[in-house]
Amino acid sequence: MQEEKSAVYTVILGVCLLLCLLMLGNMLMGRADTSIAPAAPEEGDAMEFHITEDDIASVLTEALPFPVEDTAVKISRDGTIAVTTAVTRQALTESNLVPGKLRTALLFLPERCKLYGAWSAAVSNGKLSLTCRTIKLEGFTLPEQTAQALSDAFAAQWNIRMEQRDFTPQIIQWQDGEAVLLG
């Protein structure tokens, strides 16, 4: 009887180990798919790092301290990055990003909230920086402290990606639907 239990436990342990290995492999493969490779430089040309609206949606999802859904991004020629996404009230509460007075206000919002943000980007000292023009949750402007924390996390994620590719931006050029960093 004891040997049968031992065999069953060994099989269960083996299945759990296999599932863990599959999840780790899936995570590693998923991370490789979300990376952005800069265009290969030609002789005498500056390196370019293209940022599309889909790239921004992907990086924003990684950078935010709470999960989001239905993210839509718009890059304009005027240098504005506009993002609309959905977030749950519970995720915002658990993120500890919302200060005390706003926490109470969250109780009166719907369970699934619309989050809108608009940023302008600049390159300074070889780093990308983002300035929040506005960030609203269900039409209510979020505090400066919250806007700054989100902007810093978002910019940091981009800078990490560029460092991983040994890319130092010098200039940013805007097009509809895309930003091009030249280095």
Short mmCIF file of N, CA, C and O in Angstrom, two decimals, residues 15-121:
data_model
loop_
_atom_site.label_atom_id
_atom_site.label_comp_id
_atom_site.label_asym_id
_atom_site.label_seq_id
_atom_site.Cartn_x
_atom_site.Cartn_y
_atom_site.Cartn_z
N VAL A 15 4.64 15.33 -12.94
CA VAL A 15 3.72 16.14 -13.74
C VAL A 15 3.86 17.62 -13.35
O VAL A 15 3.92 18.50 -14.22
N CYS A 16 3.93 17.91 -12.06
CA CYS A 16 4.08 19.30 -11.61
C CYS A 16 5.40 19.89 -12.11
O CYS A 16 5.44 21.03 -12.56
N LEU A 17 6.46 19.13 -12.05
CA LEU A 17 7.75 19.59 -12.53
C LEU A 17 7.70 19.88 -14.02
O LEU A 17 8.20 20.91 -14.49
N LEU A 18 7.07 18.99 -14.78
CA LEU A 18 6.94 19.19 -16.22
C LEU A 18 6.14 20.45 -16.53
O LEU A 18 6.51 21.24 -17.39
N LEU A 19 5.04 20.66 -15.82
CA LEU A 19 4.22 21.86 -16.02
C LEU A 19 5.01 23.13 -15.68
O LEU A 19 4.91 24.13 -16.39
N CYS A 20 5.79 23.09 -14.61
CA CYS A 20 6.60 24.26 -14.25
C CYS A 20 7.63 24.57 -15.34
O CYS A 20 7.84 25.72 -15.71
N LEU A 21 8.26 23.53 -15.87
CA LEU A 21 9.23 23.74 -16.95
C LEU A 21 8.57 24.31 -18.20
O LEU A 21 9.12 25.18 -18.87
N LEU A 22 7.37 23.82 -18.51
CA LEU A 22 6.64 24.35 -19.66
C LEU A 22 6.28 25.82 -19.46
O LEU A 22 6.38 26.63 -20.38
N MET A 23 5.85 26.18 -18.25
CA MET A 23 5.52 27.58 -17.97
C MET A 23 6.75 28.46 -18.08
O MET A 23 6.69 29.55 -18.65
N LEU A 24 7.87 28.02 -17.54
CA LEU A 24 9.10 28.80 -17.64
C LEU A 24 9.52 28.98 -19.10
O LEU A 24 9.90 30.07 -19.52
N GLY A 25 9.44 27.91 -19.86
CA GLY A 25 9.78 28.00 -21.28
C GLY A 25 8.86 28.95 -22.01
O GLY A 25 9.29 29.76 -22.84
N ASN A 26 7.57 28.89 -21.69
CA ASN A 26 6.59 29.78 -22.32
C ASN A 26 6.88 31.24 -21.96
O ASN A 26 6.80 32.12 -22.81
N MET A 27 7.23 31.50 -20.70
CA MET A 27 7.54 32.86 -20.28
C MET A 27 8.78 33.37 -21.01
O MET A 27 8.81 34.50 -21.47
N LEU A 28 9.80 32.54 -21.12
CA LEU A 28 11.02 32.96 -21.80
C LEU A 28 10.77 33.21 -23.28
O LEU A 28 11.26 34.17 -23.85
N MET A 29 9.99 32.36 -23.89
CA MET A 29 9.66 32.54 -25.32
C MET A 29 8.79 33.78 -25.50
O MET A 29 8.96 34.52 -26.46
N GLY A 30 7.87 34.03 -24.60
CA GLY A 30 7.00 35.21 -24.68
C GLY A 30 7.79 36.49 -24.55
O GLY A 30 7.55 37.46 -25.22
N ARG A 31 8.79 36.51 -23.67
CA ARG A 31 9.63 37.70 -23.49
C ARG A 31 10.43 37.98 -24.75
O ARG A 31 10.63 39.11 -25.13
N ALA A 32 10.91 36.93 -25.41
CA ALA A 32 11.69 37.13 -26.62
C ALA A 32 10.82 37.73 -27.73
O ALA A 32 11.28 38.53 -28.52
N ASP A 33 9.53 37.35 -27.76
CA ASP A 33 8.64 37.86 -28.80
C ASP A 33 8.31 39.34 -28.60
O ASP A 33 7.99 40.02 -29.56
N THR A 34 8.35 39.86 -27.37
CA THR A 34 7.98 41.25 -27.14
C THR A 34 9.15 42.20 -27.28
O THR A 34 8.97 43.40 -27.17
N SER A 35 10.33 41.69 -27.51
CA SER A 35 11.47 42.60 -27.63
C SER A 35 11.43 43.31 -28.98
O SER A 35 10.87 42.82 -29.94
N ILE A 36 12.07 44.46 -29.00
CA ILE A 36 12.08 45.28 -30.20
C ILE A 36 13.52 45.40 -30.66
O ILE A 36 14.37 45.88 -29.92
N ALA A 37 13.79 44.94 -31.86
CA ALA A 37 15.14 45.02 -32.38
C ALA A 37 15.30 46.29 -33.21
O ALA A 37 14.45 46.59 -34.04
N PRO A 38 16.36 47.06 -32.97
CA PRO A 38 16.58 48.25 -33.78
C PRO A 38 16.97 47.85 -35.20
O PRO A 38 17.48 46.76 -35.43
N ALA A 39 16.72 48.74 -36.12
CA ALA A 39 17.10 48.50 -37.51
C ALA A 39 18.62 48.44 -37.60
O ALA A 39 19.34 49.14 -36.90
N ALA A 40 19.11 47.56 -38.46
CA ALA A 40 20.55 47.42 -38.63
C ALA A 40 21.11 48.67 -39.30
O ALA A 40 20.59 49.12 -40.31
N PRO A 41 22.15 49.26 -38.72
CA PRO A 41 22.69 50.47 -39.32
C PRO A 41 23.47 50.15 -40.59
O PRO A 41 24.11 49.12 -40.69
N GLU A 42 23.39 51.06 -41.55
CA GLU A 42 24.18 50.93 -42.77
C GLU A 42 25.44 51.76 -42.59
O GLU A 42 25.53 52.60 -41.71
N GLU A 43 26.40 51.51 -43.45
CA GLU A 43 27.68 52.21 -43.38
C GLU A 43 27.47 53.72 -43.37
O GLU A 43 26.84 54.27 -44.27
N GLY A 44 27.91 54.42 -42.34
CA GLY A 44 27.83 55.87 -42.28
C GLY A 44 26.50 56.40 -41.78
O GLY A 44 26.37 57.59 -41.57
N ASP A 45 25.49 55.55 -41.63
CA ASP A 45 24.18 56.01 -41.17
C ASP A 45 24.09 55.88 -39.65
O ASP A 45 24.73 55.04 -39.03
N ALA A 46 23.26 56.73 -39.06
CA ALA A 46 23.01 56.64 -37.62
C ALA A 46 22.10 55.44 -37.36
O ALA A 46 21.32 55.03 -38.22
N MET A 47 22.21 54.87 -36.17
CA MET A 47 21.32 53.77 -35.80
C MET A 47 19.94 54.33 -35.53
O MET A 47 19.79 55.46 -35.07
N GLU A 48 18.93 53.51 -35.81
CA GLU A 48 17.55 53.90 -35.57
C GLU A 48 16.87 52.88 -34.66
O GLU A 48 17.16 51.69 -34.73
N PHE A 49 15.99 53.37 -33.84
CA PHE A 49 15.19 52.54 -32.95
C PHE A 49 13.75 52.95 -33.19
O PHE A 49 13.36 54.06 -32.82
N HIS A 50 12.96 52.11 -33.84
CA HIS A 50 11.57 52.43 -34.18
C HIS A 50 10.64 51.99 -33.05
O HIS A 50 10.76 50.88 -32.53
N ILE A 51 9.73 52.86 -32.69
CA ILE A 51 8.74 52.57 -31.66
C ILE A 51 7.36 52.72 -32.30
O ILE A 51 6.98 53.82 -32.71
N THR A 52 6.63 51.62 -32.37
CA THR A 52 5.28 51.65 -32.95
C THR A 52 4.24 51.71 -31.84
O THR A 52 4.55 51.54 -30.66
N GLU A 53 3.01 51.90 -32.24
CA GLU A 53 1.91 51.93 -31.26
C GLU A 53 1.77 50.58 -30.54
O GLU A 53 1.53 50.53 -29.34
N ASP A 54 1.96 49.48 -31.27
CA ASP A 54 1.89 48.16 -30.65
C ASP A 54 3.03 47.96 -29.64
O ASP A 54 2.84 47.36 -28.59
N ASP A 55 4.21 48.49 -29.97
CA ASP A 55 5.35 48.39 -29.05
C ASP A 55 5.04 49.12 -27.75
O ASP A 55 5.35 48.63 -26.66
N ILE A 56 4.45 50.30 -27.87
CA ILE A 56 4.11 51.08 -26.67
C ILE A 56 3.09 50.33 -25.81
O ILE A 56 3.23 50.28 -24.59
N ALA A 57 2.09 49.74 -26.44
CA ALA A 57 1.09 48.97 -25.68
C ALA A 57 1.76 47.82 -24.93
O ALA A 57 1.45 47.58 -23.76
N SER A 58 2.69 47.15 -25.57
CA SER A 58 3.39 46.03 -24.95
C SER A 58 4.24 46.49 -23.76
O SER A 58 4.19 45.91 -22.68
N VAL A 59 5.02 47.54 -23.95
CA VAL A 59 5.89 48.04 -22.89
C VAL A 59 5.08 48.62 -21.74
O VAL A 59 5.41 48.43 -20.57
N LEU A 60 4.00 49.30 -22.05
CA LEU A 60 3.15 49.86 -21.01
C LEU A 60 2.58 48.75 -20.12
O LEU A 60 2.54 48.89 -18.90
N THR A 61 2.17 47.66 -20.74
CA THR A 61 1.64 46.53 -19.99
C THR A 61 2.68 45.98 -19.03
O THR A 61 2.36 45.62 -17.90
N GLU A 62 3.95 45.94 -19.46
CA GLU A 62 5.03 45.47 -18.59
C GLU A 62 5.37 46.47 -17.48
O GLU A 62 5.71 46.10 -16.38
N ALA A 63 5.28 47.76 -17.81
CA ALA A 63 5.75 48.80 -16.88
C ALA A 63 4.75 49.13 -15.78
O ALA A 63 5.15 49.53 -14.69
N LEU A 64 3.47 49.01 -16.06
CA LEU A 64 2.47 49.41 -15.07
C LEU A 64 2.44 48.46 -13.88
O LEU A 64 2.60 47.25 -14.05
N PRO A 65 2.22 48.98 -12.69
CA PRO A 65 2.18 48.13 -11.50
C PRO A 65 0.83 47.45 -11.29
O PRO A 65 0.56 46.93 -10.22
N PHE A 66 -0.01 47.46 -12.31
CA PHE A 66 -1.31 46.79 -12.25
C PHE A 66 -1.66 46.29 -13.65
O PHE A 66 -1.20 46.85 -14.64
N PRO A 67 -2.44 45.21 -13.74
CA PRO A 67 -2.80 44.68 -15.06
C PRO A 67 -3.82 45.57 -15.77
O PRO A 67 -4.68 46.18 -15.13
N VAL A 68 -3.69 45.65 -17.10
CA VAL A 68 -4.61 46.44 -17.92
C VAL A 68 -5.15 45.57 -19.05
O VAL A 68 -4.57 44.54 -19.40
N GLU A 69 -6.25 46.03 -19.64
CA GLU A 69 -6.89 45.31 -20.75
C GLU A 69 -7.29 46.31 -21.81
O GLU A 69 -7.47 47.50 -21.52
N ASP A 70 -7.49 45.81 -23.02
CA ASP A 70 -8.01 46.62 -24.13
C ASP A 70 -7.24 47.92 -24.31
O ASP A 70 -7.81 49.01 -24.39
N THR A 71 -5.94 47.82 -24.41
CA THR A 71 -5.09 49.00 -24.55
C THR A 71 -5.06 49.48 -26.00
O THR A 71 -4.84 48.70 -26.91
N ALA A 72 -5.30 50.77 -26.18
CA ALA A 72 -5.22 51.41 -27.50
C ALA A 72 -4.23 52.56 -27.39
O ALA A 72 -4.29 53.35 -26.46
N VAL A 73 -3.32 52.66 -28.37
CA VAL A 73 -2.28 53.69 -28.35
C VAL A 73 -2.34 54.47 -29.65
O VAL A 73 -2.59 53.92 -30.72
N LYS A 74 -2.10 55.77 -29.54
CA LYS A 74 -2.06 56.66 -30.71
C LYS A 74 -0.82 57.52 -30.59
O LYS A 74 -0.64 58.25 -29.62
N ILE A 75 0.08 57.42 -31.60
CA ILE A 75 1.25 58.30 -31.67
C ILE A 75 0.96 59.33 -32.74
O ILE A 75 0.62 58.99 -33.87
N SER A 76 1.10 60.60 -32.40
CA SER A 76 0.82 61.70 -33.33
C SER A 76 2.10 62.40 -33.75
O SER A 76 3.09 62.39 -33.02
N ARG A 77 2.05 63.06 -34.89
CA ARG A 77 3.21 63.81 -35.40
C ARG A 77 3.64 64.94 -34.47
O ARG A 77 4.77 65.37 -34.49
N ASP A 78 2.71 65.42 -33.64
CA ASP A 78 3.04 66.52 -32.74
C ASP A 78 3.81 66.07 -31.50
O ASP A 78 4.13 66.86 -30.63
N GLY A 79 4.13 64.76 -31.44
CA GLY A 79 4.92 64.25 -30.32
C GLY A 79 4.09 63.78 -29.14
O GLY A 79 4.61 63.61 -28.05
N THR A 80 2.82 63.53 -29.36
CA THR A 80 1.95 63.07 -28.29
C THR A 80 1.75 61.56 -28.38
O THR A 80 1.48 61.03 -29.45
N ILE A 81 1.90 60.91 -27.25
CA ILE A 81 1.59 59.49 -27.13
C ILE A 81 0.33 59.41 -26.26
O ILE A 81 0.38 59.73 -25.07
N ALA A 82 -0.78 59.00 -26.85
CA ALA A 82 -2.05 58.91 -26.12
C ALA A 82 -2.40 57.44 -25.92
O ALA A 82 -2.32 56.64 -26.85
N VAL A 83 -2.78 57.10 -24.69
CA VAL A 83 -3.09 55.72 -24.34
C VAL A 83 -4.46 55.68 -23.66
O VAL A 83 -4.74 56.46 -22.76
N THR A 84 -5.28 54.74 -24.10
CA THR A 84 -6.54 54.45 -23.44
C THR A 84 -6.53 52.97 -23.10
O THR A 84 -6.20 52.14 -23.94
N THR A 85 -6.86 52.66 -21.86
CA THR A 85 -6.86 51.27 -21.42
C THR A 85 -7.91 51.07 -20.34
O THR A 85 -8.48 52.04 -19.83
N ALA A 86 -8.16 49.84 -20.00
CA ALA A 86 -9.12 49.52 -18.94
C ALA A 86 -8.37 48.84 -17.79
O ALA A 86 -7.45 48.05 -18.01
N VAL A 87 -8.77 49.19 -16.58
CA VAL A 87 -8.16 48.64 -15.38
C VAL A 87 -9.27 48.39 -14.37
O VAL A 87 -10.27 49.11 -14.34
N THR A 88 -9.10 47.37 -13.56
CA THR A 88 -10.12 47.10 -12.54
C THR A 88 -9.86 47.95 -11.31
O THR A 88 -8.71 48.29 -11.00
N ARG A 89 -10.92 48.27 -10.63
CA ARG A 89 -10.83 49.06 -9.40
C ARG A 89 -9.98 48.32 -8.37
O ARG A 89 -9.15 48.92 -7.69
N GLN A 90 -10.15 47.00 -8.29
CA GLN A 90 -9.39 46.21 -7.32
C GLN A 90 -7.89 46.26 -7.63
O GLN A 90 -7.07 46.38 -6.72
N ALA A 91 -7.52 46.18 -8.90
CA ALA A 91 -6.10 46.23 -9.27
C ALA A 91 -5.48 47.57 -8.87
O ALA A 91 -4.35 47.62 -8.40
N LEU A 92 -6.21 48.65 -9.06
CA LEU A 92 -5.72 49.96 -8.66
C LEU A 92 -5.54 50.04 -7.15
O LEU A 92 -4.55 50.58 -6.66
N THR A 93 -6.48 49.52 -6.42
CA THR A 93 -6.41 49.54 -4.96
C THR A 93 -5.20 48.75 -4.47
O THR A 93 -4.47 49.20 -3.60
N GLU A 94 -4.98 47.57 -5.07
CA GLU A 94 -3.88 46.71 -4.64
C GLU A 94 -2.52 47.22 -5.07
O GLU A 94 -1.50 46.81 -4.53
N SER A 95 -2.46 48.14 -6.04
CA SER A 95 -1.17 48.62 -6.56
C SER A 95 -0.45 49.57 -5.61
O SER A 95 0.72 49.85 -5.78
N ASN A 96 -1.16 50.09 -4.61
CA ASN A 96 -0.60 51.08 -3.68
C ASN A 96 -0.10 52.33 -4.40
O ASN A 96 0.74 53.05 -3.88
N LEU A 97 -0.61 52.58 -5.57
CA LEU A 97 -0.23 53.75 -6.34
C LEU A 97 -1.20 54.89 -6.10
O LEU A 97 -0.90 56.03 -6.38
N VAL A 98 -2.34 54.56 -5.55
CA VAL A 98 -3.39 55.55 -5.34
C VAL A 98 -3.31 56.08 -3.91
O VAL A 98 -3.39 55.31 -2.96
N PRO A 99 -3.13 57.41 -3.74
CA PRO A 99 -3.04 57.98 -2.40
C PRO A 99 -4.36 57.91 -1.64
O PRO A 99 -5.41 57.66 -2.23
N GLY A 100 -4.30 58.16 -0.35
CA GLY A 100 -5.41 57.99 0.58
C GLY A 100 -6.76 58.55 0.15
O GLY A 100 -7.75 57.84 0.14
N LYS A 101 -6.83 59.85 -0.18
CA LYS A 101 -8.12 60.45 -0.52
C LYS A 101 -8.70 59.83 -1.78
O LYS A 101 -9.91 59.64 -1.88
N LEU A 102 -7.84 59.51 -2.73
CA LEU A 102 -8.31 58.91 -3.97
C LEU A 102 -8.77 57.47 -3.75
O LEU A 102 -9.67 57.00 -4.43
N ARG A 103 -8.19 56.80 -2.78
CA ARG A 103 -8.62 55.43 -2.45
C ARG A 103 -10.10 55.39 -2.08
O ARG A 103 -10.82 54.49 -2.47
N THR A 104 -10.52 56.38 -1.33
CA THR A 104 -11.94 56.46 -0.95
C THR A 104 -12.80 56.70 -2.18
O THR A 104 -13.86 56.10 -2.34
N ALA A 105 -12.33 57.55 -3.08
CA ALA A 105 -13.08 57.84 -4.30
C ALA A 105 -13.20 56.61 -5.19
O ALA A 105 -14.19 56.45 -5.92
N LEU A 106 -12.21 55.71 -5.13
CA LEU A 106 -12.26 54.49 -5.94
C LEU A 106 -13.49 53.65 -5.62
O LEU A 106 -14.01 52.95 -6.50
N LEU A 107 -13.96 53.73 -4.40
CA LEU A 107 -15.12 52.94 -4.00
C LEU A 107 -16.36 53.28 -4.82
O LEU A 107 -17.26 52.46 -4.97
N PHE A 108 -16.41 54.49 -5.36
CA PHE A 108 -17.58 54.94 -6.09
C PHE A 108 -17.45 54.78 -7.61
O PHE A 108 -18.36 55.14 -8.35
N LEU A 109 -16.32 54.26 -8.06
CA LEU A 109 -16.11 54.05 -9.48
C LEU A 109 -16.62 52.66 -9.88
O LEU A 109 -16.73 51.77 -9.05
N PRO A 110 -16.88 52.47 -11.18
CA PRO A 110 -17.30 51.13 -11.62
C PRO A 110 -16.16 50.12 -11.43
O PRO A 110 -14.99 50.51 -11.30
N GLU A 111 -16.47 48.85 -11.42
CA GLU A 111 -15.46 47.81 -11.21
C GLU A 111 -14.38 47.86 -12.30
O GLU A 111 -13.23 47.66 -12.04
N ARG A 112 -14.77 48.14 -13.52
CA ARG A 112 -13.82 48.26 -14.63
C ARG A 112 -13.79 49.72 -15.06
O ARG A 112 -14.81 50.27 -15.48
N CYS A 113 -12.62 50.34 -14.94
CA CYS A 113 -12.49 51.78 -15.17
C CYS A 113 -11.67 52.06 -16.43
O CYS A 113 -10.75 51.33 -16.77
N LYS A 114 -12.00 53.18 -17.06
CA LYS A 114 -11.24 53.65 -18.22
C LYS A 114 -10.12 54.55 -17.72
O LYS A 114 -10.35 55.49 -16.96
N LEU A 115 -8.90 54.25 -18.17
CA LEU A 115 -7.72 55.04 -17.83
C LEU A 115 -7.20 55.66 -19.11
O LEU A 115 -6.98 54.97 -20.10
N TYR A 116 -7.04 56.99 -19.11
CA TYR A 116 -6.53 57.70 -20.27
C TYR A 116 -5.31 58.50 -19.87
O TYR A 116 -5.30 59.16 -18.83
N GLY A 117 -4.27 58.43 -20.69
CA GLY A 117 -3.07 59.21 -20.43
C GLY A 117 -2.49 59.73 -21.72
O GLY A 117 -2.62 59.11 -22.78
N ALA A 118 -1.86 60.90 -21.63
CA ALA A 118 -1.17 61.48 -22.78
C ALA A 118 0.19 61.97 -22.31
O ALA A 118 0.30 62.64 -21.28
N TRP A 119 1.24 61.61 -23.06
CA TRP A 119 2.60 61.96 -22.72
C TRP A 119 3.30 62.60 -23.91
O TRP A 119 2.96 62.34 -25.06
N SER A 120 4.29 63.40 -23.62
CA SER A 120 5.23 63.86 -24.65
C SER A 120 6.58 63.27 -24.27
O SER A 120 6.89 63.12 -23.08
N ALA A 121 7.37 62.92 -25.28
CA ALA A 121 8.65 62.28 -25.03
C ALA A 121 9.77 63.18 -25.51
O ALA A 121 9.62 63.95 -26.46
#
